[in-house]
Coordinates of C-alpha atoms and ligand atoms in Angstrom, one line a residue:
X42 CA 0.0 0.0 0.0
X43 CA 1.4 3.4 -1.0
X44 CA 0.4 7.1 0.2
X45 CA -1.1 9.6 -2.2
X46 CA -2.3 12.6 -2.3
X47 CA -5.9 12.8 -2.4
X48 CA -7.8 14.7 -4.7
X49 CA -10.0 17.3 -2.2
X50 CA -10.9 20.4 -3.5
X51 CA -13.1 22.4 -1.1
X52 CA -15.1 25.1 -1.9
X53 CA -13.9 28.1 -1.8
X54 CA -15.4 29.2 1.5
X55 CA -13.7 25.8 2.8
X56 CA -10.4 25.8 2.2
X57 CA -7.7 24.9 3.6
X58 CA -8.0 21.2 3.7
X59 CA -6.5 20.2 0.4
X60 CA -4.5 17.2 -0.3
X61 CA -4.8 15.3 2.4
X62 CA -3.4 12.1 2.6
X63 CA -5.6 8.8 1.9
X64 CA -4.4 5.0 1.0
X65 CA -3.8 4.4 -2.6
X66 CA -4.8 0.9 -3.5
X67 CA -4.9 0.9 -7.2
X68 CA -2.6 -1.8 -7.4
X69 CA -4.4 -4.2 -6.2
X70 CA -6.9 -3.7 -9.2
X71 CA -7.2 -4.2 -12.3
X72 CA -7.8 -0.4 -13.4
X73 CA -7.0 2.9 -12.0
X74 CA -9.5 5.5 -11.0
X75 CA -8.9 9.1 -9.8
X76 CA -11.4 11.3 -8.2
X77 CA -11.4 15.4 -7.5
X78 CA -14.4 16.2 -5.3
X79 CA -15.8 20.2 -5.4
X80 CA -18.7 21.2 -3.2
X81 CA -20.5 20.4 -0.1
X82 CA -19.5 17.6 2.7
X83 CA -22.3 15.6 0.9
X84 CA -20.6 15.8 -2.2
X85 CA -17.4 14.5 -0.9
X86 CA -19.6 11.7 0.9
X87 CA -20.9 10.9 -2.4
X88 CA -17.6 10.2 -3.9
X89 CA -16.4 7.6 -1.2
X90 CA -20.0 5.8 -2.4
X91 CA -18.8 6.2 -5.9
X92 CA -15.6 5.1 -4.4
X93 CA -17.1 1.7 -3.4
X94 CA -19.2 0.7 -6.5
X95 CA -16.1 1.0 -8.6
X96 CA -14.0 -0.9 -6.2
X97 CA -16.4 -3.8 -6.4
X98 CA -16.0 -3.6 -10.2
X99 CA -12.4 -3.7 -10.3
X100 CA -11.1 -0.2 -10.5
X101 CA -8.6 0.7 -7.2
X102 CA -8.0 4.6 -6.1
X103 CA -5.0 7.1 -7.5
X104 CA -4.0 9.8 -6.5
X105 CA -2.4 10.9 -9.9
X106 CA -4.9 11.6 -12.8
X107 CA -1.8 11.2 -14.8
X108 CA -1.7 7.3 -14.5
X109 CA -6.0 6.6 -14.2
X110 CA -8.0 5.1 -16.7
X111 CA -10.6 6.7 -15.4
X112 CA -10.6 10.4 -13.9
X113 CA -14.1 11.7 -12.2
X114 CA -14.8 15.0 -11.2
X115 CA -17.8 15.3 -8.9
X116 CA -19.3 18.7 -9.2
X117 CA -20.8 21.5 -7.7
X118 CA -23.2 24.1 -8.9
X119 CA -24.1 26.1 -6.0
X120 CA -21.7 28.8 -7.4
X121 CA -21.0 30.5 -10.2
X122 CA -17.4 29.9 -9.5
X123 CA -17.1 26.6 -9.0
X124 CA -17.9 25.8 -12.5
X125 CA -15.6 27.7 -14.1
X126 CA -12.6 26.4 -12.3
X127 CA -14.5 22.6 -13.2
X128 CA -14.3 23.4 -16.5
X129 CA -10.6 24.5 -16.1
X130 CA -9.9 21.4 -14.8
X131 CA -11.6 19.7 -17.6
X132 CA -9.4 21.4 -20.3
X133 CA -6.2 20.0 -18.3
X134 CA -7.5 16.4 -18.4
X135 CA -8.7 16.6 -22.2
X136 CA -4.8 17.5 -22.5
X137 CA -3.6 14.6 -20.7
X138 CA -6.0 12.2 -22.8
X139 CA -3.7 13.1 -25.8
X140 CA -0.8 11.2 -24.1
X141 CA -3.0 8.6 -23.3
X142 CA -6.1 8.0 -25.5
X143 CA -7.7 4.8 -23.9
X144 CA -8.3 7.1 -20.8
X145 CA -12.2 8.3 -19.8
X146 CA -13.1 11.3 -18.1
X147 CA -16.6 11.1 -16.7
X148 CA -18.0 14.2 -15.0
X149 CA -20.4 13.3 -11.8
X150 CA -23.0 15.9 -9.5
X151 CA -24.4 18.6 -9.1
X152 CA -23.4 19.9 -12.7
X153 CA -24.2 17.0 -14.5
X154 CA -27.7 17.9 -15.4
X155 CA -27.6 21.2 -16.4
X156 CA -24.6 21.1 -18.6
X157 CA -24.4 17.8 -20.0
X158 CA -25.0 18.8 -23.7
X159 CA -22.7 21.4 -23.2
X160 CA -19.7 19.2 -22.1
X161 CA -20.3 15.9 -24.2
X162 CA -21.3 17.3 -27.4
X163 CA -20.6 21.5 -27.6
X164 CA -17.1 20.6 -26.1
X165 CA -16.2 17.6 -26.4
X166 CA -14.6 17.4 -22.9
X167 CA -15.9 14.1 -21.4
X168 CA -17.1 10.9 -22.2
X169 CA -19.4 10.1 -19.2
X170 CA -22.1 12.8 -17.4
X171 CA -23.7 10.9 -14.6
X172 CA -25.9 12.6 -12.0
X173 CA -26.0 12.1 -8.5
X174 CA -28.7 9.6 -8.3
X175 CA -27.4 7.3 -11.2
X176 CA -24.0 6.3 -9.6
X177 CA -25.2 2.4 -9.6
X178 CA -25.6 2.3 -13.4
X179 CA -21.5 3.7 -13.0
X180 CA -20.2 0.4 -14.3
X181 CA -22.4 0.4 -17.5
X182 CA -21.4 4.1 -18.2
X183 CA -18.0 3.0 -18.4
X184 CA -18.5 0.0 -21.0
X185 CA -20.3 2.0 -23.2
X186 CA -17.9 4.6 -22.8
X187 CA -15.3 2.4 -23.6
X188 CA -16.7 1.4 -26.9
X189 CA -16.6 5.2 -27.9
X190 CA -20.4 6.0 -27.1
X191 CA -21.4 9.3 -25.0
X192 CA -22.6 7.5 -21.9
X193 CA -24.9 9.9 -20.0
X194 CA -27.6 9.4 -16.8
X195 CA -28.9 12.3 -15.3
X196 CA -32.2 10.8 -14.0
X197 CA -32.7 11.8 -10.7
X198 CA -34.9 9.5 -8.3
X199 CA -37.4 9.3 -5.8
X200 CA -35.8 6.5 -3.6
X201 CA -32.1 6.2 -4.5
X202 CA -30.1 6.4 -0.7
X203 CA -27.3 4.3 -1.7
X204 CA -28.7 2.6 2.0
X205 CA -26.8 -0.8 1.0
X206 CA -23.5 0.6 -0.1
X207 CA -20.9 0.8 2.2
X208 CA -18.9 3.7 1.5
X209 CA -14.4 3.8 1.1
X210 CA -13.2 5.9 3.4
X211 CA -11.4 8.0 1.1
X212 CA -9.3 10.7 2.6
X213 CA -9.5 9.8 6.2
X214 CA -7.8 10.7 9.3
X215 CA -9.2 7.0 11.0
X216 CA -11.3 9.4 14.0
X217 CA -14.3 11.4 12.2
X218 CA -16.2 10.1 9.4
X219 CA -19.2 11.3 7.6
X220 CA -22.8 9.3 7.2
X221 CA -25.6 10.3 4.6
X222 CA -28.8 10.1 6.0
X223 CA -31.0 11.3 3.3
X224 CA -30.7 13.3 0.1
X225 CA -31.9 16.0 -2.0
X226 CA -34.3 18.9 -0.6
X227 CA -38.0 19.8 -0.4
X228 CA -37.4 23.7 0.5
X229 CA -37.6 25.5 -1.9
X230 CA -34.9 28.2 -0.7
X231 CA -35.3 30.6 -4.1
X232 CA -31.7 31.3 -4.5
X233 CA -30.8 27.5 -4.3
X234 CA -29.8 25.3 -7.2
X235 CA -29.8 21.9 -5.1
X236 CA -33.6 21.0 -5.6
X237 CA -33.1 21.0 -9.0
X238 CA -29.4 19.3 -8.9
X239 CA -30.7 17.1 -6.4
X240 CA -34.1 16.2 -6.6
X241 CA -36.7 15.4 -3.7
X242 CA -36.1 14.7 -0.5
X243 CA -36.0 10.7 1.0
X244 CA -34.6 9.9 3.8
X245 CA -32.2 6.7 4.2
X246 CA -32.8 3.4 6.2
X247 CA -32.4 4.5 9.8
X248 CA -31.3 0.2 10.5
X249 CA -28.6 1.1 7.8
X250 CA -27.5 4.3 9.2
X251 CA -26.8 3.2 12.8
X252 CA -25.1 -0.2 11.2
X253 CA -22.7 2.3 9.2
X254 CA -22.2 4.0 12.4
X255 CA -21.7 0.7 14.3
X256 CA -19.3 -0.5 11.5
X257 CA -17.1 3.0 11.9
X258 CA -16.6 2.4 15.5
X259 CA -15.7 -1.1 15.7
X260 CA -13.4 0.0 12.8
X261 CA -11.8 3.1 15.3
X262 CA -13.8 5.8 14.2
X263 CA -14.8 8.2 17.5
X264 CA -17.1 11.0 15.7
X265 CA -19.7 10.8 13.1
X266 CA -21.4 13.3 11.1
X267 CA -25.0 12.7 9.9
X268 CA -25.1 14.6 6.8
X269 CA -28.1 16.1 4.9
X270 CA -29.6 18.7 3.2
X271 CA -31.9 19.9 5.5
X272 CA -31.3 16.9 8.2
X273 CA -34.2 18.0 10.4
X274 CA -36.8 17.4 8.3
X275 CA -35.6 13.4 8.2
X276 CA -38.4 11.2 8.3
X277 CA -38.2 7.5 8.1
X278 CA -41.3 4.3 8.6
X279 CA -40.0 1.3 10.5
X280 CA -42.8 -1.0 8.6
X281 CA -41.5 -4.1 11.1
X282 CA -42.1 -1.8 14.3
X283 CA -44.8 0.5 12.6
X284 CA -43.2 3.7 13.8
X285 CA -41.7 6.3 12.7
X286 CA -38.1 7.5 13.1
X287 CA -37.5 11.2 13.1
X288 CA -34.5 13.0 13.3
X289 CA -34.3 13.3 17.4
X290 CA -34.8 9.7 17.5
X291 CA -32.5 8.7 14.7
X292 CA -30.2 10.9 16.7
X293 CA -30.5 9.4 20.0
X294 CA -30.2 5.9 18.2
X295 CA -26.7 6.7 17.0
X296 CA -25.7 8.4 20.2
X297 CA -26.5 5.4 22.3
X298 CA -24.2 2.8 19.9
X299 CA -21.4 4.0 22.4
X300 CA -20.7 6.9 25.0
X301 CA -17.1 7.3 23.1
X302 CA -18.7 7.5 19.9
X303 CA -19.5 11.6 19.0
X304 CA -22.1 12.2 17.2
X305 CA -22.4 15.5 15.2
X306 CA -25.1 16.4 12.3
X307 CA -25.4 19.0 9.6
X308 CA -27.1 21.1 8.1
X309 CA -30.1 22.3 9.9
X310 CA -33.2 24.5 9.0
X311 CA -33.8 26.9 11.3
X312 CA -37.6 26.6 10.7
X313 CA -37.6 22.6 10.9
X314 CA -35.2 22.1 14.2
X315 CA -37.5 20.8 16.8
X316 CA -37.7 21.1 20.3
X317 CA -37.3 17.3 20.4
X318 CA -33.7 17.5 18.7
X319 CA -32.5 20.5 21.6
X320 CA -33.9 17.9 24.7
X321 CA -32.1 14.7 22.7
X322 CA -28.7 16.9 22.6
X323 CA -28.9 18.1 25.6
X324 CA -29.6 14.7 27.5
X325 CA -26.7 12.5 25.6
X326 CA -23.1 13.9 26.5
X327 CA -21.5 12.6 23.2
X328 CA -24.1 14.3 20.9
X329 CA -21.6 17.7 20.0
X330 CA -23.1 21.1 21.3
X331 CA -23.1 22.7 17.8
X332 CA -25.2 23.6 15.7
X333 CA -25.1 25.0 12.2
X334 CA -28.3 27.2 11.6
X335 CA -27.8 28.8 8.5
X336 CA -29.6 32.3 8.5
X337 CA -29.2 33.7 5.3
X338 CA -30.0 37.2 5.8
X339 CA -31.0 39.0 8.8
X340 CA -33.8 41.2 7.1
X341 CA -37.5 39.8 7.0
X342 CA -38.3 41.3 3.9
X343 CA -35.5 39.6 2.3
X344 CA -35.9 36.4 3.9
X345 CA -39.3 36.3 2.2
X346 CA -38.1 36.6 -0.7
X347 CA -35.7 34.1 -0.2
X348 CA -38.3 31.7 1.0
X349 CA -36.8 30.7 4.3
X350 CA -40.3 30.5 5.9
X351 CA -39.5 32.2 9.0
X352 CA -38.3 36.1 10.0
X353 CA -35.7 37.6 11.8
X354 CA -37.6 37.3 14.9
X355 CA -38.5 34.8 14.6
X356 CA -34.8 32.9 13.9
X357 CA -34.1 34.9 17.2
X358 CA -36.2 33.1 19.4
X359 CA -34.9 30.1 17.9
X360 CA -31.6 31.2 19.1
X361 CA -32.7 32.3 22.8
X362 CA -34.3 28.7 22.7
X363 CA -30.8 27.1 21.9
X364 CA -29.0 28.6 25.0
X365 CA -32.0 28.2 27.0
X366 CA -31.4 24.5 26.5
X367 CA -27.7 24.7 25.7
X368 CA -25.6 27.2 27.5
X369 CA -22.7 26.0 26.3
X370 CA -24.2 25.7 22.2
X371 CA -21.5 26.5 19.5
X372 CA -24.1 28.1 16.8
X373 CA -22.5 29.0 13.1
X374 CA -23.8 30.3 10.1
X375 CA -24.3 30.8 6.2
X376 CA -24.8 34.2 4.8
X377 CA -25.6 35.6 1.4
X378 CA -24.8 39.3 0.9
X379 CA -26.4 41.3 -2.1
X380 CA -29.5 39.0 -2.7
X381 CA -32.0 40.6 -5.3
X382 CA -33.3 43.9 -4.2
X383 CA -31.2 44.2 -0.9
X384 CA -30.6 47.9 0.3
X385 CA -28.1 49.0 3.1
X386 CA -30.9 48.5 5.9
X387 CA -31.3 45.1 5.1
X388 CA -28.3 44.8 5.2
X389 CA -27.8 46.6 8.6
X390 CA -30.1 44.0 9.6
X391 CA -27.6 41.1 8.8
X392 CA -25.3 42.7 10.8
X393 CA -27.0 43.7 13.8
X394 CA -28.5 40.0 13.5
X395 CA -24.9 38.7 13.3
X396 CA -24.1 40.5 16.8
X397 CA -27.1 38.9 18.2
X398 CA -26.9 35.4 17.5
X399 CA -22.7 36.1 17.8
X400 CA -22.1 33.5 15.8
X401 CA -18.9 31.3 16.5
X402 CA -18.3 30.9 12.7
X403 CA -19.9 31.2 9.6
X404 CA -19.0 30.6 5.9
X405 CA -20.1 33.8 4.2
X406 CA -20.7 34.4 0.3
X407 CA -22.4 37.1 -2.2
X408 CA -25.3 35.8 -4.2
X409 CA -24.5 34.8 -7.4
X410 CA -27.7 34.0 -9.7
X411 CA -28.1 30.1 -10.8
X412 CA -29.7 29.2 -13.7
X413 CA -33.6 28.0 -13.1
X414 CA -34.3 28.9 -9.5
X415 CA -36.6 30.6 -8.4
X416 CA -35.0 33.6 -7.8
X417 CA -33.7 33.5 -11.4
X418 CA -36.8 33.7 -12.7
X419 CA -39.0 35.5 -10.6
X420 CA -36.5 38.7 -9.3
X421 CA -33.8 40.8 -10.9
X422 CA -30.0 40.4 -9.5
X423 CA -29.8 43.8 -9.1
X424 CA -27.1 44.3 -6.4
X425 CA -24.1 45.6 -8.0
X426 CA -21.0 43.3 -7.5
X427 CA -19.0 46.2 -5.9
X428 CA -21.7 46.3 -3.7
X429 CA -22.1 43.0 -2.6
X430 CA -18.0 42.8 -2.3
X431 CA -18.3 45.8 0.2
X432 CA -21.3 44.5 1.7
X433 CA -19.6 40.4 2.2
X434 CA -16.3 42.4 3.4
X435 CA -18.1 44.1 6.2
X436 CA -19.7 40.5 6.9
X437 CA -16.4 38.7 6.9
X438 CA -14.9 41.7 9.2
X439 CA -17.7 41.6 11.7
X440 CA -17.3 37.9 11.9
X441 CA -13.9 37.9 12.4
X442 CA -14.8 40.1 15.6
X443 CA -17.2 37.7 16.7
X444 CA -15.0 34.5 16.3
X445 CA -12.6 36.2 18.2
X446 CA -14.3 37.2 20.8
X447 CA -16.1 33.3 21.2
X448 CA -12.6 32.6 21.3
X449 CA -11.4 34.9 24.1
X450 CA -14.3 33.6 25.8
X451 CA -13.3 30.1 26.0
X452 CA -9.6 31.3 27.7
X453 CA -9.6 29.7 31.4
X454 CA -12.1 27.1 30.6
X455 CA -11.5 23.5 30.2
X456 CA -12.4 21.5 27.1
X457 CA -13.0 17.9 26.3
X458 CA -11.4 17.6 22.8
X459 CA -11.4 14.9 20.7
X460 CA -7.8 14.7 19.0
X461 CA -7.9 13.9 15.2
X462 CA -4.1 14.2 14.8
X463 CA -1.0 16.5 14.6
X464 CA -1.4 19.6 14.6
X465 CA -0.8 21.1 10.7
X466 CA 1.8 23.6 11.7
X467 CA 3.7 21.8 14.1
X468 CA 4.0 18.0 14.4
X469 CA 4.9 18.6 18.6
X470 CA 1.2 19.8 19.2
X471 CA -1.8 17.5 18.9
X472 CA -5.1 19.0 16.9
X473 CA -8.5 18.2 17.9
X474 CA -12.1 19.6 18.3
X475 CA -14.0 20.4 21.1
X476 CA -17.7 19.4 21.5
X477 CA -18.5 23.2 19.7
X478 CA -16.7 22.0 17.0
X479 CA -13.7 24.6 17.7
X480 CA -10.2 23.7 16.8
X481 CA -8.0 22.8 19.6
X482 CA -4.3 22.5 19.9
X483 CA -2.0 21.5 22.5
X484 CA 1.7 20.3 23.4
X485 CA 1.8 16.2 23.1
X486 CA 3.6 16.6 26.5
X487 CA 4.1 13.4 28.7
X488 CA 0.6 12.0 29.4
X489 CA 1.1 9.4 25.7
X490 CA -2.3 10.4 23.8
X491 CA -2.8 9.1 20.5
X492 CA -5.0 10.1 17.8
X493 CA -8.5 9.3 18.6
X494 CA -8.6 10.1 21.9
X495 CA -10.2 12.1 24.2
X496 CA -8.0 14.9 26.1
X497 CA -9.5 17.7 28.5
X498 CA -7.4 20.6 27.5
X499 CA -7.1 24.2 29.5
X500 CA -7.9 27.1 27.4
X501 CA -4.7 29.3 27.6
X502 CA -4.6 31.7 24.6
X503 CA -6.5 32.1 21.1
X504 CA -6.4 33.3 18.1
X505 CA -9.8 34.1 15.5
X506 CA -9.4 30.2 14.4
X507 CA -8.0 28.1 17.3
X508 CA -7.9 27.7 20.9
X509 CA -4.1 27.0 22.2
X510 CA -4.0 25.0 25.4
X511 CA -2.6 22.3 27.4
X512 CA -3.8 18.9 29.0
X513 CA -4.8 18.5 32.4
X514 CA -4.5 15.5 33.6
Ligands
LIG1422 N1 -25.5 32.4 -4.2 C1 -24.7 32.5 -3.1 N2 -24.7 31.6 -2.1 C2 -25.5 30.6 -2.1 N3 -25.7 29.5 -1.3 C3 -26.6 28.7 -1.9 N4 -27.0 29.2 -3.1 C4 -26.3 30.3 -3.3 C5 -26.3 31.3 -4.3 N5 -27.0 31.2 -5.4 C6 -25.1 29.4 0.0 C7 -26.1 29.4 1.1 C8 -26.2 27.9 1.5 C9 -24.7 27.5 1.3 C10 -24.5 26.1 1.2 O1 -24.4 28.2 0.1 O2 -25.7 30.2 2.1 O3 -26.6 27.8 2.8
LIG1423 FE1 -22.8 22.1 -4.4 FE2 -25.2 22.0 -3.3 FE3 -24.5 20.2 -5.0 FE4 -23.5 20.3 -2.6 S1 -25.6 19.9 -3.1 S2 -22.3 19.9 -4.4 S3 -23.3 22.5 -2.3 S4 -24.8 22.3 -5.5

């Protein structure tokens, strides 16, 4: 077995985290495959599934496109950037194919839809376009693509979960893993491609989930992340037991496989997190105190026209109910700066909605108009892009306040952190998280952790990004 670099690309409110190691195993295969990732967490959980069904037909993992018979890009859409540096990309492996004309490049997600015509027969840049629900039909893409057809599938389904298909872990650090537990979206938010790259919501086996869970523990793993869309609004009949599992009780159900075993989720609606899901964190230890409650915007008026379904005062109850619960909480954010028809006051109200709910983090963007949503075609994009570059500055400046003062915050206070491995800038200091999902570093000093295990760790100094500490024994 040989280490490579893996193929990560995060988006560009993510960075940071590229080329991370991961076990190469092509070698034991008959064919290479190499994979490049853009886009959400789900995204990146949907490559380890792709991951899988082309192990089980014979294709092993590289982490050099230059030696794959097979390169994949999985894509994202949510961005007006992100698929312009995909088709960058593209243009780089069409060059490579010259060297090596047996090789197929297939592109996979969010993108696939919208510009397959574009890419397979405007272009000519790839052979295969295969959307996010039609991963399974993979291996017959790639036979037809082999015998010089355009092999596309874009269908997007009603019941695909992948429940069955046990994931490869591709890019992991062996402590924190990530679990799908449903896909697509019902919402409706009008700036958001993802219903429409996606397609409806269903939720995923809840016996399958908790087995995946089980599997990842027994295998080392000591924090899971259930992923979805909108994870609150998870819904799932036990025919056998005639009941049904909602997302509190899928929660609890993964929370009680071990005490050791973390258990995180993302992403959650602020209109569909229950009261249920506050009591089911609060009562297990190991389920993290975070929460990631994406706002938006902080005006009402806007919100409406992004149809989040609730208003700013709404979303600040929902807060005051958090700590109520939760003291101790971690709460981040998205926000979109310069959606359609937004003036300075709205805007104000972001602000003075950012200071309320002081926010420990947030990933932060200016709205960029995607083809088909509802925004698109019912309001004009009539911020101007100085504008919303001013207006996502001031957001990112203000945040930057608020991280750091959450951080000062935390200085004195002890943490239980979870360490995930060295720390990136110097191999001496462990890294880990604490239960509000904060980075932690420390000395490795004389007490012999190792990765995975659980330190409580004195606060001693921050900066806007980490908390700097030591152990206590
Ligand atoms: N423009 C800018 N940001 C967007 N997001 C989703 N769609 C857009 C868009 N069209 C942001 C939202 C969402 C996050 C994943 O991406 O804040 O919560
Ligand atoms: Fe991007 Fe959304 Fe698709 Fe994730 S679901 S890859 S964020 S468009």
């Amino acid at each position: 077995m040989l280490d490579f670099a893996i193929n990560k690309v995060h988006d560009e409110a993510r960075q940071g985290e590229a080329f991370a190691p991961f076990k190469n195993d092509a070698n034991e295969y008959r064919k290479k495959f190499y994979i490049e990732s853009y886009g959400c967490q789900m995204n990146f959980s949907d490559s380890e599934i792709v991951a899988s069904i082309l192990h089980e037909n014979g294709f092993g993992a590289t982490g050099r496109f230059e030696e794959a018979d097979l390169v994949l890009l999985n894509t994202c859409s949510i961005r007006e950037k992100a698929e312009q540096t995909i088709r960058n990309r593209l243009h780089i492996f069409k060059q490579q194919k010259r060297n090596k004309p047996g090789m197929l490049i297939g592109v996979l997600g969010c993108m696939a839809e919208r510009l397959k015509e574009k890419f397979l027969e405007e272009e000519k840049l790839v052979d295969m376009v295969v959307g996010p629900d039609a991963y399974r039909t993979l291996p017959l893409l790639i036979e037809e693509a082999e015998t010089g057809q355009k092999a596309v599938n874009v269908l997007l389904s009603r019941e695909e979960t992948y429940a069955d298909i046990s994931p490869v872990r591709l890019d992991s650090n062996g402590v924190t893993a990530f679990v799908s537990i449903m896909r697509g979206c019902n919402n409706m938010c009008s700036f958001c491609v993802v219903p429409f790259t996606r397609g409806r919501e269903r939720s995923r086996d809840a016996y399958s989930i908790a087995n995946e869970c089980k599997d990842l523990f027994v295998k080392g793993y000591k924090e899971i992340t259930l992923l979805g869309q909108n994870v609150d609004s998870y819904c799932w009949k036990d025919e056998q037991r005639d009941e049904i599992i909602t997302f509190a009780k899928l929660l609890e159900k993964v929370a009680l496989i071990d005490p050791l075993l973390r258990v995180r989720f993302s992403t959650s609606h602020p209109k569909d997190i229950t009261e249920e899901v506050l009591q089911t964190m609060s009562r297990h230890e190991n389920i993290c105190k975070y929460i990631h409650l994406p706002v938006q915007s902080g005006s009402t008026r806007i919100l409406q026209l992004m149809n989040r379904a609730y208003t700013r005062e709404w979303y600040m109850a929902k807060i005051n109910r958090i700590r109520e619960v939760m003291p101790d909480c971690g709460i981040s954010s998205d926000i979109i700066a310069g959606f359609c028809t937004e003036t300075t006051e709205d805007h104000q109200d972001t602000l003075s909605l950012m200071e309320f709910a002081k926010y420990d983090m947030s990933y932060m963007f200016f709205y960029s108009e995607r083809p088909g949503t509802l925004a698109a075609r019912r309001y004009k994009d009539d911020v101007g892009e100085a504008t919303k570059k001013s207006r996502l500055s001031e957001i990112v400046k203000l945040q930057n306040r608020l991280s750091h003062q959450s951080n000062s915050n935390d200085v004195g206070k002890e943490f239980k952190v979870l360490i995930e491995g060295n720390s990136r800038k110097d191999e001496n200091q462990w890294m880990g998280r604490s239960s509000q999902n904060k980075v932690v570093v420390f000395p490795k000093n004389a007490l012999h952790f190792k990765k995975g295990d659980y330190a409580v760790v004195k606060i001693e100094s921050c900066t806007g990004a980490t908390l700097i500490g030591k152990a206590v024994d």
